PDB file of C-alpha atoms and ligand atoms in Angstrom:
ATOM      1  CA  UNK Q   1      -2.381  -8.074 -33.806  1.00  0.00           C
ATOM      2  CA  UNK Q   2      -1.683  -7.374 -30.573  1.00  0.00           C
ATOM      3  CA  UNK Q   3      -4.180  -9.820 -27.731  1.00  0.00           C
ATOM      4  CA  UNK Q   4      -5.831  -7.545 -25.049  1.00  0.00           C
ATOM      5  CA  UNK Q   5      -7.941  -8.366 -22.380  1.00  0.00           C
ATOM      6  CA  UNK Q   6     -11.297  -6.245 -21.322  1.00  0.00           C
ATOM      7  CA  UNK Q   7     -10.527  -6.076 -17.364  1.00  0.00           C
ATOM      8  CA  UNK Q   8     -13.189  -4.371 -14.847  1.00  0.00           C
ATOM      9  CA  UNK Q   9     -12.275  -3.691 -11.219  1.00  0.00           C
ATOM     10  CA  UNK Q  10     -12.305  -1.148  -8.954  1.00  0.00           C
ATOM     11  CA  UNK Q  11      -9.497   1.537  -7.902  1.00  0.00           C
ATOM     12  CA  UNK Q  12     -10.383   3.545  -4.568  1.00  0.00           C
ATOM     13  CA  UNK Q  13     -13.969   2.953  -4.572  1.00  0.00           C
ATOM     14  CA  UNK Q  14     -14.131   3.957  -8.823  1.00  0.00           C
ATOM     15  CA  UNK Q  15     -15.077   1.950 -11.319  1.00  0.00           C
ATOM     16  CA  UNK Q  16     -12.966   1.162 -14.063  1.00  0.00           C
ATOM     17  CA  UNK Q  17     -12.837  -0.764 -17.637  1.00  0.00           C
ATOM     18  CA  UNK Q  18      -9.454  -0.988 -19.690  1.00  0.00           C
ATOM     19  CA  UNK Q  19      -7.705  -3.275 -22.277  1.00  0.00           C
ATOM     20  CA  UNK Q  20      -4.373  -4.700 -20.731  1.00  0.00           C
ATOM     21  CA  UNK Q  21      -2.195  -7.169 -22.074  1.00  0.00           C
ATOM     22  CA  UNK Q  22      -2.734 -10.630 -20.567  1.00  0.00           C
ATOM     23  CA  UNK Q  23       1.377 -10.173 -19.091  1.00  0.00           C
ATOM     24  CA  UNK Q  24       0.425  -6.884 -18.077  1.00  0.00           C
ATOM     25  CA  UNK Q  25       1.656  -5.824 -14.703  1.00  0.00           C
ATOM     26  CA  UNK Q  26      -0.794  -4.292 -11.924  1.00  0.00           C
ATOM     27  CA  UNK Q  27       1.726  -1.692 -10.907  1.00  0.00           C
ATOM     28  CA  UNK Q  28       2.232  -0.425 -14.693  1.00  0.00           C
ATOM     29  CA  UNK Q  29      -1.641  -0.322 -14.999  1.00  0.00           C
ATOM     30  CA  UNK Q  30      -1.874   2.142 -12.023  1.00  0.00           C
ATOM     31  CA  UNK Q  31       1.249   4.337 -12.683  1.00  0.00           C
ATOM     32  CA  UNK Q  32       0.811   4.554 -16.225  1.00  0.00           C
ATOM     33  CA  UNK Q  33      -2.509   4.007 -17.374  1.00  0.00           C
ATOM     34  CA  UNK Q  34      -4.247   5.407 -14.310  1.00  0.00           C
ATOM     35  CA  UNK Q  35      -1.839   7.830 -12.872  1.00  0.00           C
ATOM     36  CA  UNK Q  36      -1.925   6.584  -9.888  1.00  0.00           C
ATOM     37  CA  UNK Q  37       2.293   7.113  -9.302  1.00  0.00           C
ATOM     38  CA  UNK Q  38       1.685   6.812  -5.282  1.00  0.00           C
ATOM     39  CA  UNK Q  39       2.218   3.451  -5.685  1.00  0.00           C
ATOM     40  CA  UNK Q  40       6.064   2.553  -6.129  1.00  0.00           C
ATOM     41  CA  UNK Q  41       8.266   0.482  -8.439  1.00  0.00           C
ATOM     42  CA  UNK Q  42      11.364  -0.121  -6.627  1.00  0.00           C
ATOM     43  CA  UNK Q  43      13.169  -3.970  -7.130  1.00  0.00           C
ATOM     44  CA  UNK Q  44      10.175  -5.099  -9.418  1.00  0.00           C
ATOM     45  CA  UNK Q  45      11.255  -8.731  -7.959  1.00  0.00           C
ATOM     46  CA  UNK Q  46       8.989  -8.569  -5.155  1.00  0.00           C
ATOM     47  CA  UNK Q  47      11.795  -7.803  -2.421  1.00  0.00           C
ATOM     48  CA  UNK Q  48      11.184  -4.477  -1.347  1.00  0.00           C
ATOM     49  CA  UNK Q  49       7.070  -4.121  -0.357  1.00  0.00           C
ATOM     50  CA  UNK Q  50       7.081  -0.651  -1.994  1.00  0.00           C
ATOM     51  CA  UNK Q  51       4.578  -1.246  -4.500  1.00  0.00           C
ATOM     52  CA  UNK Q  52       2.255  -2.900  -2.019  1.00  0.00           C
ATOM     53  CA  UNK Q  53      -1.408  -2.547  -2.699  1.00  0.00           C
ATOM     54  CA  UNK Q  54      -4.639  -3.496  -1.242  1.00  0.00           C
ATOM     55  CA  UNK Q  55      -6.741  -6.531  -2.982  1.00  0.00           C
ATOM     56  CA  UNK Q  56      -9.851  -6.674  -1.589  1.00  0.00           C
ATOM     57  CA  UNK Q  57      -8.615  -5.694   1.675  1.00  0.00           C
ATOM     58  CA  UNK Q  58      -5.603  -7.799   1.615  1.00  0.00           C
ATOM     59  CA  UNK Q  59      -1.650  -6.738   1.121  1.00  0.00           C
ATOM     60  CA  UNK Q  60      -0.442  -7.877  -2.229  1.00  0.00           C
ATOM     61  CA  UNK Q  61       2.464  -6.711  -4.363  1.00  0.00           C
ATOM     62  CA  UNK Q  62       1.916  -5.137  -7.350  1.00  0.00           C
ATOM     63  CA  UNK Q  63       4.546  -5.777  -9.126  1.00  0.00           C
ATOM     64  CA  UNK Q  64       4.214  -9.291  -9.239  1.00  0.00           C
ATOM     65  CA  UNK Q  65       0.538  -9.397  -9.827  1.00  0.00           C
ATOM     66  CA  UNK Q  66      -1.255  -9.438 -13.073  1.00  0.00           C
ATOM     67  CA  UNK Q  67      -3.593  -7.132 -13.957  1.00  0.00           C
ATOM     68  CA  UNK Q  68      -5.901  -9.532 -15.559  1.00  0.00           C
ATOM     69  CA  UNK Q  69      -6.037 -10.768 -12.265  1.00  0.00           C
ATOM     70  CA  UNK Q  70      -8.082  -8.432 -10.441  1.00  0.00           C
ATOM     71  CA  UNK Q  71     -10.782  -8.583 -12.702  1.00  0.00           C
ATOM     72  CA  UNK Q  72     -13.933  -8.109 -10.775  1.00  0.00           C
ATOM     73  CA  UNK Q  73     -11.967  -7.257  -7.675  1.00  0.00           C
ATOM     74  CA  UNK Q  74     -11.539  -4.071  -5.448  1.00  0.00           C
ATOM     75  CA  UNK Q  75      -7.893  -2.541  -5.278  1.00  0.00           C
ATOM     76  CA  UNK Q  76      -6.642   0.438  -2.981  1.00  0.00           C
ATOM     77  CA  UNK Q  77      -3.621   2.157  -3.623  1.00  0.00           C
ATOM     78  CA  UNK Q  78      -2.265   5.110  -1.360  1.00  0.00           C
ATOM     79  CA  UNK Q  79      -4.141   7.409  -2.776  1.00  0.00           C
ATOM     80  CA  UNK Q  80      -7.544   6.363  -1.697  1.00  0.00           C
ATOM     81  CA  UNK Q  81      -6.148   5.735   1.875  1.00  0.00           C
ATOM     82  CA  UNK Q  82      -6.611   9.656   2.620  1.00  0.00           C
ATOM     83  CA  UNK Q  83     -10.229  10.520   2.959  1.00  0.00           C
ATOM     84  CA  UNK Q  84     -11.577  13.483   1.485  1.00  0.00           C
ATOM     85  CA  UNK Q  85      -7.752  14.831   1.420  1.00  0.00           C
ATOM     86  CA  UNK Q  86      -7.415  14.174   5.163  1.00  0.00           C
ATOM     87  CA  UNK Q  87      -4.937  12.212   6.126  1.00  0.00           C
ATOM     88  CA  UNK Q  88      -4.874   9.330   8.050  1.00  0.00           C
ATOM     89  CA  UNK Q  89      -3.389   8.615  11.204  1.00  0.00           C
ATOM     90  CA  UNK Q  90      -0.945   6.292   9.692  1.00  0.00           C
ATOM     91  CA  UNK Q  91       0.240   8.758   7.604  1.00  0.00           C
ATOM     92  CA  UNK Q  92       0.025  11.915  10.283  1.00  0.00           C
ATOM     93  CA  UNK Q  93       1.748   9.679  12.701  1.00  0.00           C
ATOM     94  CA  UNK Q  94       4.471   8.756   9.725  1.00  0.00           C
ATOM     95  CA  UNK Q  95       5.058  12.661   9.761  1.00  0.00           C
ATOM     96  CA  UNK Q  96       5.036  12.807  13.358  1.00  0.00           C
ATOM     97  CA  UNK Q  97       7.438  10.656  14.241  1.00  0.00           C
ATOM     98  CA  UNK Q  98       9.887  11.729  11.602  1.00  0.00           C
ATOM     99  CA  UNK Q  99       9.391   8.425   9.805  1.00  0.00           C
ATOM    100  CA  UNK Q 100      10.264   9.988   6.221  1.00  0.00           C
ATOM    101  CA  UNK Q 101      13.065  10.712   4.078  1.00  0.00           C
ATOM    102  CA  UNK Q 102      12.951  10.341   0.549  1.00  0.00           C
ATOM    103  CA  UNK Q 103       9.353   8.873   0.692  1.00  0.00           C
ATOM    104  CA  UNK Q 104      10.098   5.614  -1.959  1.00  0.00           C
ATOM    105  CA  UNK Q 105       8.992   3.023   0.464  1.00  0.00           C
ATOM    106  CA  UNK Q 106       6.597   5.198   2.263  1.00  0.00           C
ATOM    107  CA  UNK Q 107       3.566   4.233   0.704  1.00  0.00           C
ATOM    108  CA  UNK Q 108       4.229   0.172   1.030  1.00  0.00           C
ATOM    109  CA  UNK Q 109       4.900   0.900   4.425  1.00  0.00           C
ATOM    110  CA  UNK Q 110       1.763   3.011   5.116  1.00  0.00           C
ATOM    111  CA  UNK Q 111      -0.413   0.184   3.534  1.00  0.00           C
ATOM    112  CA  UNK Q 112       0.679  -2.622   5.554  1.00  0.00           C
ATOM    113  CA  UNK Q 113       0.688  -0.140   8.572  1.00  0.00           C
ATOM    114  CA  UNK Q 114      -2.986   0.316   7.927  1.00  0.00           C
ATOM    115  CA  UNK Q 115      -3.689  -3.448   7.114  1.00  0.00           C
ATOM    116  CA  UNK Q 116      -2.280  -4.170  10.476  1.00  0.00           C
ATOM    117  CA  UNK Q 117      -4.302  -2.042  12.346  1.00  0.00           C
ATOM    118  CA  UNK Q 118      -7.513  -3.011  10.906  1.00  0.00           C
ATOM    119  CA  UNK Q 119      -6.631  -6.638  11.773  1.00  0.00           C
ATOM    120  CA  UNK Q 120      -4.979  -6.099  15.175  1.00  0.00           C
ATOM    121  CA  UNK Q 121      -5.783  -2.243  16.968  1.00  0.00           C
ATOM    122  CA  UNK Q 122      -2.861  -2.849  19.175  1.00  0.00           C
ATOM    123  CA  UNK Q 123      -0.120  -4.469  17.936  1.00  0.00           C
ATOM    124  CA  UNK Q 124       3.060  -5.130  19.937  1.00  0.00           C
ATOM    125  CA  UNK Q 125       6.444  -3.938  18.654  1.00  0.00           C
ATOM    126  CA  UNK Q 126       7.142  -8.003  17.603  1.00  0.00           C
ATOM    127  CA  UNK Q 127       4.249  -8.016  16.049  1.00  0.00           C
ATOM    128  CA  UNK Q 128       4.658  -4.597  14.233  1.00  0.00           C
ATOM    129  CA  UNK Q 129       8.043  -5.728  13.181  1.00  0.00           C
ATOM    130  CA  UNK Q 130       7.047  -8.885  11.962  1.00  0.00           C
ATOM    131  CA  UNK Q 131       4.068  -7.420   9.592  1.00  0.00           C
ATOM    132  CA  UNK Q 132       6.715  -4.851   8.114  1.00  0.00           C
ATOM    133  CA  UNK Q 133       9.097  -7.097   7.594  1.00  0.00           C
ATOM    134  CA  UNK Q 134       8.524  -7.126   3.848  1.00  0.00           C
ATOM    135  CA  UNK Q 135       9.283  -3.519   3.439  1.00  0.00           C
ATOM    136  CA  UNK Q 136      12.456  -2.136   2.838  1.00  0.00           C
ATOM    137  CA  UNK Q 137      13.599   1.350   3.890  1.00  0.00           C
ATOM    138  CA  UNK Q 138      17.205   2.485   2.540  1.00  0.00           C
ATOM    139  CA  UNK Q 139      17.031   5.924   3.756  1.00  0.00           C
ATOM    140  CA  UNK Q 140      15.259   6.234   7.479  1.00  0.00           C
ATOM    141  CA  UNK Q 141      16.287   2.446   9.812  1.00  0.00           C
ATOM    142  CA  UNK Q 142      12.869   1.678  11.259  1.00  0.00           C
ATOM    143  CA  UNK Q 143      13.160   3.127  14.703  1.00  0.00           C
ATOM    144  CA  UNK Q 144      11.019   5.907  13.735  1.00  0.00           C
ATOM    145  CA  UNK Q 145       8.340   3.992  11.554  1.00  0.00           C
ATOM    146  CA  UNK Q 146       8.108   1.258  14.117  1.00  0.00           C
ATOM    147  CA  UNK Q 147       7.184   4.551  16.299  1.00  0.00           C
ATOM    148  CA  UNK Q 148       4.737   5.752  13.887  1.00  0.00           C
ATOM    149  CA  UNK Q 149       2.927   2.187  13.917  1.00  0.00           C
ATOM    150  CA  UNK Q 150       2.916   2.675  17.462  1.00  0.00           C
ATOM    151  CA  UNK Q 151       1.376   6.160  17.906  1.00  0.00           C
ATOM    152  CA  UNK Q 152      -1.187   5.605  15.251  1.00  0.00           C
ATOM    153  CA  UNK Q 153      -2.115   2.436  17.194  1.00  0.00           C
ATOM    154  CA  UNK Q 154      -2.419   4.370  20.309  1.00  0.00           C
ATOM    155  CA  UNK Q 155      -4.351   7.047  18.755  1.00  0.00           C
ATOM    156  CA  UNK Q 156      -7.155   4.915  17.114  1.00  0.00           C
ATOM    157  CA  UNK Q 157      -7.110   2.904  20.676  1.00  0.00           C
ATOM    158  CA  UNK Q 158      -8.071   5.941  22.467  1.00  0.00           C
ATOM    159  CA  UNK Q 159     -10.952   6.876  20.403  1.00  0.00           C
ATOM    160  CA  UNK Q 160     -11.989   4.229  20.132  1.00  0.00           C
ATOM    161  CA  UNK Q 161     -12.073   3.053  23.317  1.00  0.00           C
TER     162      UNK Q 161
HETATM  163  S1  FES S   1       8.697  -3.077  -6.403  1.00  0.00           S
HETATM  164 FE1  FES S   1       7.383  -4.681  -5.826  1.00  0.00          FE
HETATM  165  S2  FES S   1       8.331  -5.608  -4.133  1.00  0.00           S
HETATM  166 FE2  FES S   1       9.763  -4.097  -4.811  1.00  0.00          FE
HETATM  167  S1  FES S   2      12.302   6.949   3.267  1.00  0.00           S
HETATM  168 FE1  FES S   2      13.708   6.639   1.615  1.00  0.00          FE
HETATM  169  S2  FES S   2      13.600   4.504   1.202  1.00  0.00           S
HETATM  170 FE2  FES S   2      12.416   4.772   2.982  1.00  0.00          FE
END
């Protein structure tokens, strides 16, 4: 017999109810069982921030997190950053600034990006540097997404005041 665990939580703003194992990975619950394959698997060690999620509106990384353990919590995944299929201005700034190759470690980077901002409109480039650190990008150096970080900073800052 194989031991499951009835998990409820909630993915982008929907409810859901599944059976996981209790060694179950978070990141293999979205990508497989939900579908949700915005969310990367890069190093699966925990070194690269591309599988970064929110938990209840903080950064965590998926593939070291249990999925028994956010029962009865709120997750966001990249995919429920876009609103009603606009994008953000993370993301538009990400494409404005050139800030994306292959797109692997987009998504990590995106969800920090937008953590950051929530907790600090205008970040300095130290700062920006320093919240990112976590996230590896093989493909574009970080001149460009430091950029992005920067423009969507400056765009939110100017309306809102
Ligand atoms: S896949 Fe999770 S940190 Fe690299
Ligand atoms: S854009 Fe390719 S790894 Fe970052």
């Amino acid at each position: 017999m194989i031991w499951v665990v009835k998990i409820t939580f909630k993915v982008n703003g929907q409810p859901i109810t599944l059976d996981v194992k209790p060694n179950e990975l978070l990141i293999n619950v979205l990508r497989d069982k939900l579908k949700l394959t915005g969310t990367k698997y890069v190093c699966g060690i925990g070194e690269c921030g591309a599988c970064t999620v929110l938990l209840d509106g903080e950064p965590i990384l998926s593939c070291l997190t249990l999925a028994v353990d956010v029962n009865g919590k709120e997750v966001t995944t990249i995919e429920g950053i876009s609103k009603n299929d606009e994008l953000s201005e993370v993301q538009e700034a990400f494409m404005e600034e050139g800030a994306i190759q292959c797109g692997y470690c987009i998504p990590g980077f995106i969800i920090m990006s937008e953590y950051l901002l929530r907790i600090n409109q205008k970040p300095t480039e130290e700062e920006i540097k320093e919240y990112l650190k976590g996230n590896l990008c093989r493909c574009t150096g970080y001149v460009n997404i430091i950029r992005a970080v920067k423009r969507a900073s400056e765009s939110r800052t100017t309306k809102t005041g």
